[in-house]
Short mmCIF file of N, CA and C in Angstrom, two decimals:
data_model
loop_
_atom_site.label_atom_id
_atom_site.label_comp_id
_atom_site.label_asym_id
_atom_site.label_seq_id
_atom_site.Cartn_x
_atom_site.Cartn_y
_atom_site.Cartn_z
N UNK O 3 21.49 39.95 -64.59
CA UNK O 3 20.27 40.64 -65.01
C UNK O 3 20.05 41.91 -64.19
N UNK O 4 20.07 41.92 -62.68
CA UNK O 4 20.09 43.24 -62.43
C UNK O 4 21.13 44.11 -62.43
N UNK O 5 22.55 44.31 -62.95
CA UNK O 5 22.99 44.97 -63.75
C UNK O 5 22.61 45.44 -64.70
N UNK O 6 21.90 44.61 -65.96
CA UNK O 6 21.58 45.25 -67.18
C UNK O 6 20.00 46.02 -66.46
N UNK O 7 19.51 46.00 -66.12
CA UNK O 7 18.37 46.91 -65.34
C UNK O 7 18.36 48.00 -64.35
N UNK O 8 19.50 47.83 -63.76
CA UNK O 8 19.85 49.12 -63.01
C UNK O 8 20.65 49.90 -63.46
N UNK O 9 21.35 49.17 -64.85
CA UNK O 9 22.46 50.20 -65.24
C UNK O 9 21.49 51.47 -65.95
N UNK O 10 20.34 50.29 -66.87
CA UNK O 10 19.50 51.43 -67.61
C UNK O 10 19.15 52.96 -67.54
N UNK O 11 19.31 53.46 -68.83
CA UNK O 11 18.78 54.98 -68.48
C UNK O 11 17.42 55.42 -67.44
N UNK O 12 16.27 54.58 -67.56
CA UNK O 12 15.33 54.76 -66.63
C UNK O 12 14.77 53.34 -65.89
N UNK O 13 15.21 52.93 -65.02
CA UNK O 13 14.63 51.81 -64.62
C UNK O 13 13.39 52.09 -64.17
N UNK O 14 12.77 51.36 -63.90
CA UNK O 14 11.02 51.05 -64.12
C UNK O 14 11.15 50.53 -62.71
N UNK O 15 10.81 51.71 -61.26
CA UNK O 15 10.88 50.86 -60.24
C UNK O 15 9.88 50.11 -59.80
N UNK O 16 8.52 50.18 -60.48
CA UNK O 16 7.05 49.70 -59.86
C UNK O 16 7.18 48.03 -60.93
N UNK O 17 8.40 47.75 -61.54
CA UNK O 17 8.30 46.39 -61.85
C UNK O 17 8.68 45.41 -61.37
N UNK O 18 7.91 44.37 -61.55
CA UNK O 18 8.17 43.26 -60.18
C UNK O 18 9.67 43.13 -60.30
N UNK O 19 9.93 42.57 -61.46
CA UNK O 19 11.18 41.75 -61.35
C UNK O 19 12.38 42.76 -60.67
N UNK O 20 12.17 44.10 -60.87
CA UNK O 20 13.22 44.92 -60.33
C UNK O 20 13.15 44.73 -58.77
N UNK O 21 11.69 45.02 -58.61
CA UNK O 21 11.61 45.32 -56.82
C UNK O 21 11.80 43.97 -56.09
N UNK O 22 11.66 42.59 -56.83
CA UNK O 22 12.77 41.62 -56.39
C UNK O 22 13.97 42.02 -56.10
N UNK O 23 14.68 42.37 -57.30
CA UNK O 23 16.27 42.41 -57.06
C UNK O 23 16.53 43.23 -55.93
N UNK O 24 15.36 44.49 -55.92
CA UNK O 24 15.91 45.67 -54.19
C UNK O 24 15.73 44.69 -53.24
N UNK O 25 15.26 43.72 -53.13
CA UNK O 25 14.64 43.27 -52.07
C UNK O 25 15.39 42.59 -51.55
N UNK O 26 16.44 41.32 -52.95
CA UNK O 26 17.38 41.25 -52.25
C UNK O 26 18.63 41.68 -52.19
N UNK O 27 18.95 42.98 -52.67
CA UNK O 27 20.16 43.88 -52.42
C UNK O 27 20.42 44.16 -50.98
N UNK O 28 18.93 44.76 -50.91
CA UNK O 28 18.26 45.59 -49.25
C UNK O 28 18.68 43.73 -48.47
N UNK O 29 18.73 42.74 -48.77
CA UNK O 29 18.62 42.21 -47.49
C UNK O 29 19.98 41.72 -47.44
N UNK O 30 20.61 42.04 -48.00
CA UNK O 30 22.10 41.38 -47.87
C UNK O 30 23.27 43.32 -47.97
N UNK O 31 22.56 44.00 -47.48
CA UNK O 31 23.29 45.29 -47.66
C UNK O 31 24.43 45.49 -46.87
N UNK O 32 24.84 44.59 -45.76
CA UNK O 32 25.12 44.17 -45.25
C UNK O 32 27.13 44.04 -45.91
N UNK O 33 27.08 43.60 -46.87
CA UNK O 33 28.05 43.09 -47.68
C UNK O 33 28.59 43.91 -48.58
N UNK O 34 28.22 45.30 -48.53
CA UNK O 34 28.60 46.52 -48.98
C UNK O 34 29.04 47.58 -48.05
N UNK O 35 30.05 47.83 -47.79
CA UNK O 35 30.31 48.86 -46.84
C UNK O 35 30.50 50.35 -47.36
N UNK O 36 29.50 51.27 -46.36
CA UNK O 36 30.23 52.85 -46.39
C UNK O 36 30.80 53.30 -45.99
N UNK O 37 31.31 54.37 -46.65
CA UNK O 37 32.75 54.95 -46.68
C UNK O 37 33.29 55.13 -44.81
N UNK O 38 31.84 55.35 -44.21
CA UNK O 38 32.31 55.66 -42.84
C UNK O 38 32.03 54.18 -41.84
N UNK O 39 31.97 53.63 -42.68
CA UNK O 39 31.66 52.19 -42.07
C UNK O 39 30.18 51.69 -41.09
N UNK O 40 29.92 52.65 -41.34
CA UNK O 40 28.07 52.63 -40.56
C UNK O 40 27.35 52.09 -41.52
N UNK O 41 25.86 50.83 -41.36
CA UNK O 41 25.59 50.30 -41.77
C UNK O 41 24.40 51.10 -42.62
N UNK O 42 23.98 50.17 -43.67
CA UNK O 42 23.37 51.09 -44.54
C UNK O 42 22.05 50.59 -44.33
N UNK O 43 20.72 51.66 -44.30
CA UNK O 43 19.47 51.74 -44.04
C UNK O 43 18.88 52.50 -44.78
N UNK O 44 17.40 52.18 -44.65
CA UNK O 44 16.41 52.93 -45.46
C UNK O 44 16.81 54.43 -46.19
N UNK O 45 16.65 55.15 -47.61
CA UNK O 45 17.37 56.39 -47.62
C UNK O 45 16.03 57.22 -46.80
N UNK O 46 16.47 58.61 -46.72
CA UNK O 46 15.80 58.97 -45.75
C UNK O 46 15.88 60.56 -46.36
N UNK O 47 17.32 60.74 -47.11
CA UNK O 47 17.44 62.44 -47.21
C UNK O 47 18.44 62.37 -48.61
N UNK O 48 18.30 63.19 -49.56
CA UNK O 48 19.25 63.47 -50.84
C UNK O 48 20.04 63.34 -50.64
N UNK O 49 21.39 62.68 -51.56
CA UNK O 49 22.46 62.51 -51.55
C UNK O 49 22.61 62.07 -52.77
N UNK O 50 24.10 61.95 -52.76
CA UNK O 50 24.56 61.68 -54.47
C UNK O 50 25.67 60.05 -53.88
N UNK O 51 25.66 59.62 -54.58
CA UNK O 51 26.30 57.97 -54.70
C UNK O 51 27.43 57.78 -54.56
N UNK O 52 28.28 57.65 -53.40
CA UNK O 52 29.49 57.57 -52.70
C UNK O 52 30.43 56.94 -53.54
N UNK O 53 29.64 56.37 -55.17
CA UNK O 53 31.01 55.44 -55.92
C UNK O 53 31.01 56.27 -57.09
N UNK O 54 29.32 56.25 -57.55
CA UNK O 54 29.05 57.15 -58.93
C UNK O 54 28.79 58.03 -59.03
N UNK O 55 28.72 59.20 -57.75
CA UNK O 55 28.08 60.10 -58.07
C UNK O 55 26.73 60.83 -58.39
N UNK O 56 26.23 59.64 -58.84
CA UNK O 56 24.86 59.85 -59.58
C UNK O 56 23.89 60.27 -58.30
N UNK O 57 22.77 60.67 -58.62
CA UNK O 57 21.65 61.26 -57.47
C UNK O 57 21.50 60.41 -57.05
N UNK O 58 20.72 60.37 -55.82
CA UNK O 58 19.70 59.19 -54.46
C UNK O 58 19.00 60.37 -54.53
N UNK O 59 17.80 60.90 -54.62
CA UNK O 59 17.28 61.24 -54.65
C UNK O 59 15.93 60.74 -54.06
N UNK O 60 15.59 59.55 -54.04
CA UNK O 60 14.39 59.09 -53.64
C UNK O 60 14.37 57.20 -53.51
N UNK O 61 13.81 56.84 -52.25
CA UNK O 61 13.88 55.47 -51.79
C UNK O 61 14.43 54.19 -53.04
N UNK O 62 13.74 54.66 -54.08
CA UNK O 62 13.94 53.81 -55.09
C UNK O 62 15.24 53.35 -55.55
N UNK O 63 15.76 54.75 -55.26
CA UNK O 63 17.14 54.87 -55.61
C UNK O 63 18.25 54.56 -54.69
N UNK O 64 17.81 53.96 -53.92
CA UNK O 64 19.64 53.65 -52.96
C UNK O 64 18.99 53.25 -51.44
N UNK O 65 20.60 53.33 -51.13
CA UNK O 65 20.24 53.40 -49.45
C UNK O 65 20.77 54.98 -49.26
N UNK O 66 20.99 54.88 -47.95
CA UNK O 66 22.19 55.98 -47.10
C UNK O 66 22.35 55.18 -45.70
N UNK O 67 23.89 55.63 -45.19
CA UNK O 67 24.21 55.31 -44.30
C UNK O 67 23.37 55.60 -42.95
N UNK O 68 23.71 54.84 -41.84
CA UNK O 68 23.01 55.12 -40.87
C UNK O 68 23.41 56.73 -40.15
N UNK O 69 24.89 56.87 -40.50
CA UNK O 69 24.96 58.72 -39.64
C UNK O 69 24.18 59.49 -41.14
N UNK O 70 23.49 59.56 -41.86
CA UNK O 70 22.82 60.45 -42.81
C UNK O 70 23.87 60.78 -43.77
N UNK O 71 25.30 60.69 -43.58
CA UNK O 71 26.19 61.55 -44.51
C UNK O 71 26.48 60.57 -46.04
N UNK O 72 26.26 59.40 -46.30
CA UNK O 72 26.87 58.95 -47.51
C UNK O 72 25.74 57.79 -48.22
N UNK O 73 25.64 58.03 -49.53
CA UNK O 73 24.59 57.48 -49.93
C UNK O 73 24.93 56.33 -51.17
N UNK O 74 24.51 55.23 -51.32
CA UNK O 74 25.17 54.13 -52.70
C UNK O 74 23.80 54.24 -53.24
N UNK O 75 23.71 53.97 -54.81
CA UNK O 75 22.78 53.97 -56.19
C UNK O 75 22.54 52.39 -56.02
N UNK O 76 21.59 51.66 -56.55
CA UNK O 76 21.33 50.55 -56.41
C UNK O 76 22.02 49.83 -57.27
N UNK O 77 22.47 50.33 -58.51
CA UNK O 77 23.64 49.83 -59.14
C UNK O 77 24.97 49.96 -58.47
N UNK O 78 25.67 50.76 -58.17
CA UNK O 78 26.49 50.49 -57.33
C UNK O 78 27.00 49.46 -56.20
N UNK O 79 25.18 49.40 -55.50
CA UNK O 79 25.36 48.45 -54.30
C UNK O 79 25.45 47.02 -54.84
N UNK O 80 25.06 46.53 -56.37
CA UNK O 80 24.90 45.22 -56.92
C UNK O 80 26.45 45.18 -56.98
N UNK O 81 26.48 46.29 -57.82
CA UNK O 81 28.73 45.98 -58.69
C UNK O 81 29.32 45.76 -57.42
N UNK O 82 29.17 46.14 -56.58
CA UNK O 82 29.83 46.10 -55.02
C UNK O 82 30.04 45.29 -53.85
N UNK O 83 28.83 44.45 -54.38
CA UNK O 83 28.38 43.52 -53.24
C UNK O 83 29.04 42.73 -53.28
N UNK O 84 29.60 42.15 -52.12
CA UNK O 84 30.21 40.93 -51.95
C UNK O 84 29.63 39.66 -51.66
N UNK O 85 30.07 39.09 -53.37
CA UNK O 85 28.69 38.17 -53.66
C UNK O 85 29.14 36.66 -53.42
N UNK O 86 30.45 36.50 -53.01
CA UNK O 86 30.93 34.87 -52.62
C UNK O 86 30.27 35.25 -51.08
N UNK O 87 30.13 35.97 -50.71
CA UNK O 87 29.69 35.93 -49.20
C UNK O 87 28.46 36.16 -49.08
N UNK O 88 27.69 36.52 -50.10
CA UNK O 88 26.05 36.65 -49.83
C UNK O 88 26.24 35.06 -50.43
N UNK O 89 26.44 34.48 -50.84
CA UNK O 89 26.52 33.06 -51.39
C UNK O 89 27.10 31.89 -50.60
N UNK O 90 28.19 31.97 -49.67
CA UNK O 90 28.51 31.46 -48.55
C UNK O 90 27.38 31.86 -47.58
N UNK O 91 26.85 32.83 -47.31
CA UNK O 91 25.64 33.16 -46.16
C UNK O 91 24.65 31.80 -46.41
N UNK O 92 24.38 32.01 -47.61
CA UNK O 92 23.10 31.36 -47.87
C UNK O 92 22.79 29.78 -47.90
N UNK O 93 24.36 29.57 -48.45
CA UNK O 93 24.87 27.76 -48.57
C UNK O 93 24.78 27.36 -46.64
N UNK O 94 25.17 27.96 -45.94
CA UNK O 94 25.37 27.83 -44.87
C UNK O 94 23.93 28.05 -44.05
N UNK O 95 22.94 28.94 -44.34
CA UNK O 95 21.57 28.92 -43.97
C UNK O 95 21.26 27.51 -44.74
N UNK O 96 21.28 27.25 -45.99
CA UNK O 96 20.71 25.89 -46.07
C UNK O 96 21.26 24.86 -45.44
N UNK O 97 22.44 25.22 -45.41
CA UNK O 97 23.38 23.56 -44.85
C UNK O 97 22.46 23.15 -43.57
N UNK O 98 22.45 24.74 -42.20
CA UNK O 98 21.87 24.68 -40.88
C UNK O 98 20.54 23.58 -41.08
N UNK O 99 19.70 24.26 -42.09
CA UNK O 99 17.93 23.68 -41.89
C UNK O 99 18.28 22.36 -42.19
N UNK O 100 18.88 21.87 -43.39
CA UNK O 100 19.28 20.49 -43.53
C UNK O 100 19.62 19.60 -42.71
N UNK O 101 20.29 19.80 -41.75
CA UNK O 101 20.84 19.21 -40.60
C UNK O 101 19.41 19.08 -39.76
N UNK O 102 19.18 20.35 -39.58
CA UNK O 102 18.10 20.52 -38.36
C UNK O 102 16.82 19.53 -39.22
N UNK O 103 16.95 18.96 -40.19
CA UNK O 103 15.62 18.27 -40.92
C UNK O 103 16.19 17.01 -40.69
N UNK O 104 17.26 16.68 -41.41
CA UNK O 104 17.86 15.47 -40.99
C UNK O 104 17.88 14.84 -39.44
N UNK O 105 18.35 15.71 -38.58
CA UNK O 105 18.50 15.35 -37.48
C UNK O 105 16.49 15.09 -36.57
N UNK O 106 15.66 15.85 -37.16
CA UNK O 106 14.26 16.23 -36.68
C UNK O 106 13.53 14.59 -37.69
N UNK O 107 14.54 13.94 -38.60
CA UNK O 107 13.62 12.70 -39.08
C UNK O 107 14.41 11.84 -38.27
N UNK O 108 15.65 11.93 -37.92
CA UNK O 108 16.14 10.56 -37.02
C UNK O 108 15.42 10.85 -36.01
N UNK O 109 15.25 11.44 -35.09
CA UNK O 109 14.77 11.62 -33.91
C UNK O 109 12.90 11.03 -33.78
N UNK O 110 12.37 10.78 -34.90
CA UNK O 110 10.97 10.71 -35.37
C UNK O 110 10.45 9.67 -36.14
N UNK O 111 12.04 8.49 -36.18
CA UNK O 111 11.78 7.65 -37.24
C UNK O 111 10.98 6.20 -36.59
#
């Protein structure tokens, strides 16, 4: 789904369901690397999209790297993301609390 919404001619950034999906693009950005290998943060200054070309023009629209020079489209950063590993991250955050619950009712029983 956020493919077919970011690919769109105008995405609608003040809609919830989109500013979900930035929210969790932005928190796993992590899993997308730029070209200069510096991690990617808030955009901050114009740039055009290190895969597509297309403008960054404004927060809505992307990140940029942390040295200022290279910028990804929020579509880009979805097609890009490395999503067995935002998915291994997350199996593995649950596995941790599970344990830590399991282990917090033996200890209490």
């Amino acid at each position: 789904r956020a493919a077919e919404i970011l690919g769109g001619p105008n995405p609608n950034y003040n809609d919830p369901e989109l500013k979900s999906i930035l929210k969790k693009l932005n928190d796993n950005k992590q899993y997308v690397k730029a070209i200069c290998n510096n991690p990617w943060v808030e955009w901050s200054a114009p740039g055009t999209c290190q895969v597509c070309r297309s403008p960054v023009d404004r927060r809505e629209k992307g990140l940029q790297c942390a040295s200022g020079g290279h910028c990804i489209c929020w579509d880009c950063m979805c097609h890009n993301m490395d999503w067995d590993a935002v998915c291994d991250n997350e199996l593995a955050a649950l596995k941790d609390d599970t344990e830590i619950w399991i282990w917090d009712c033996d200890n209490h029983s």
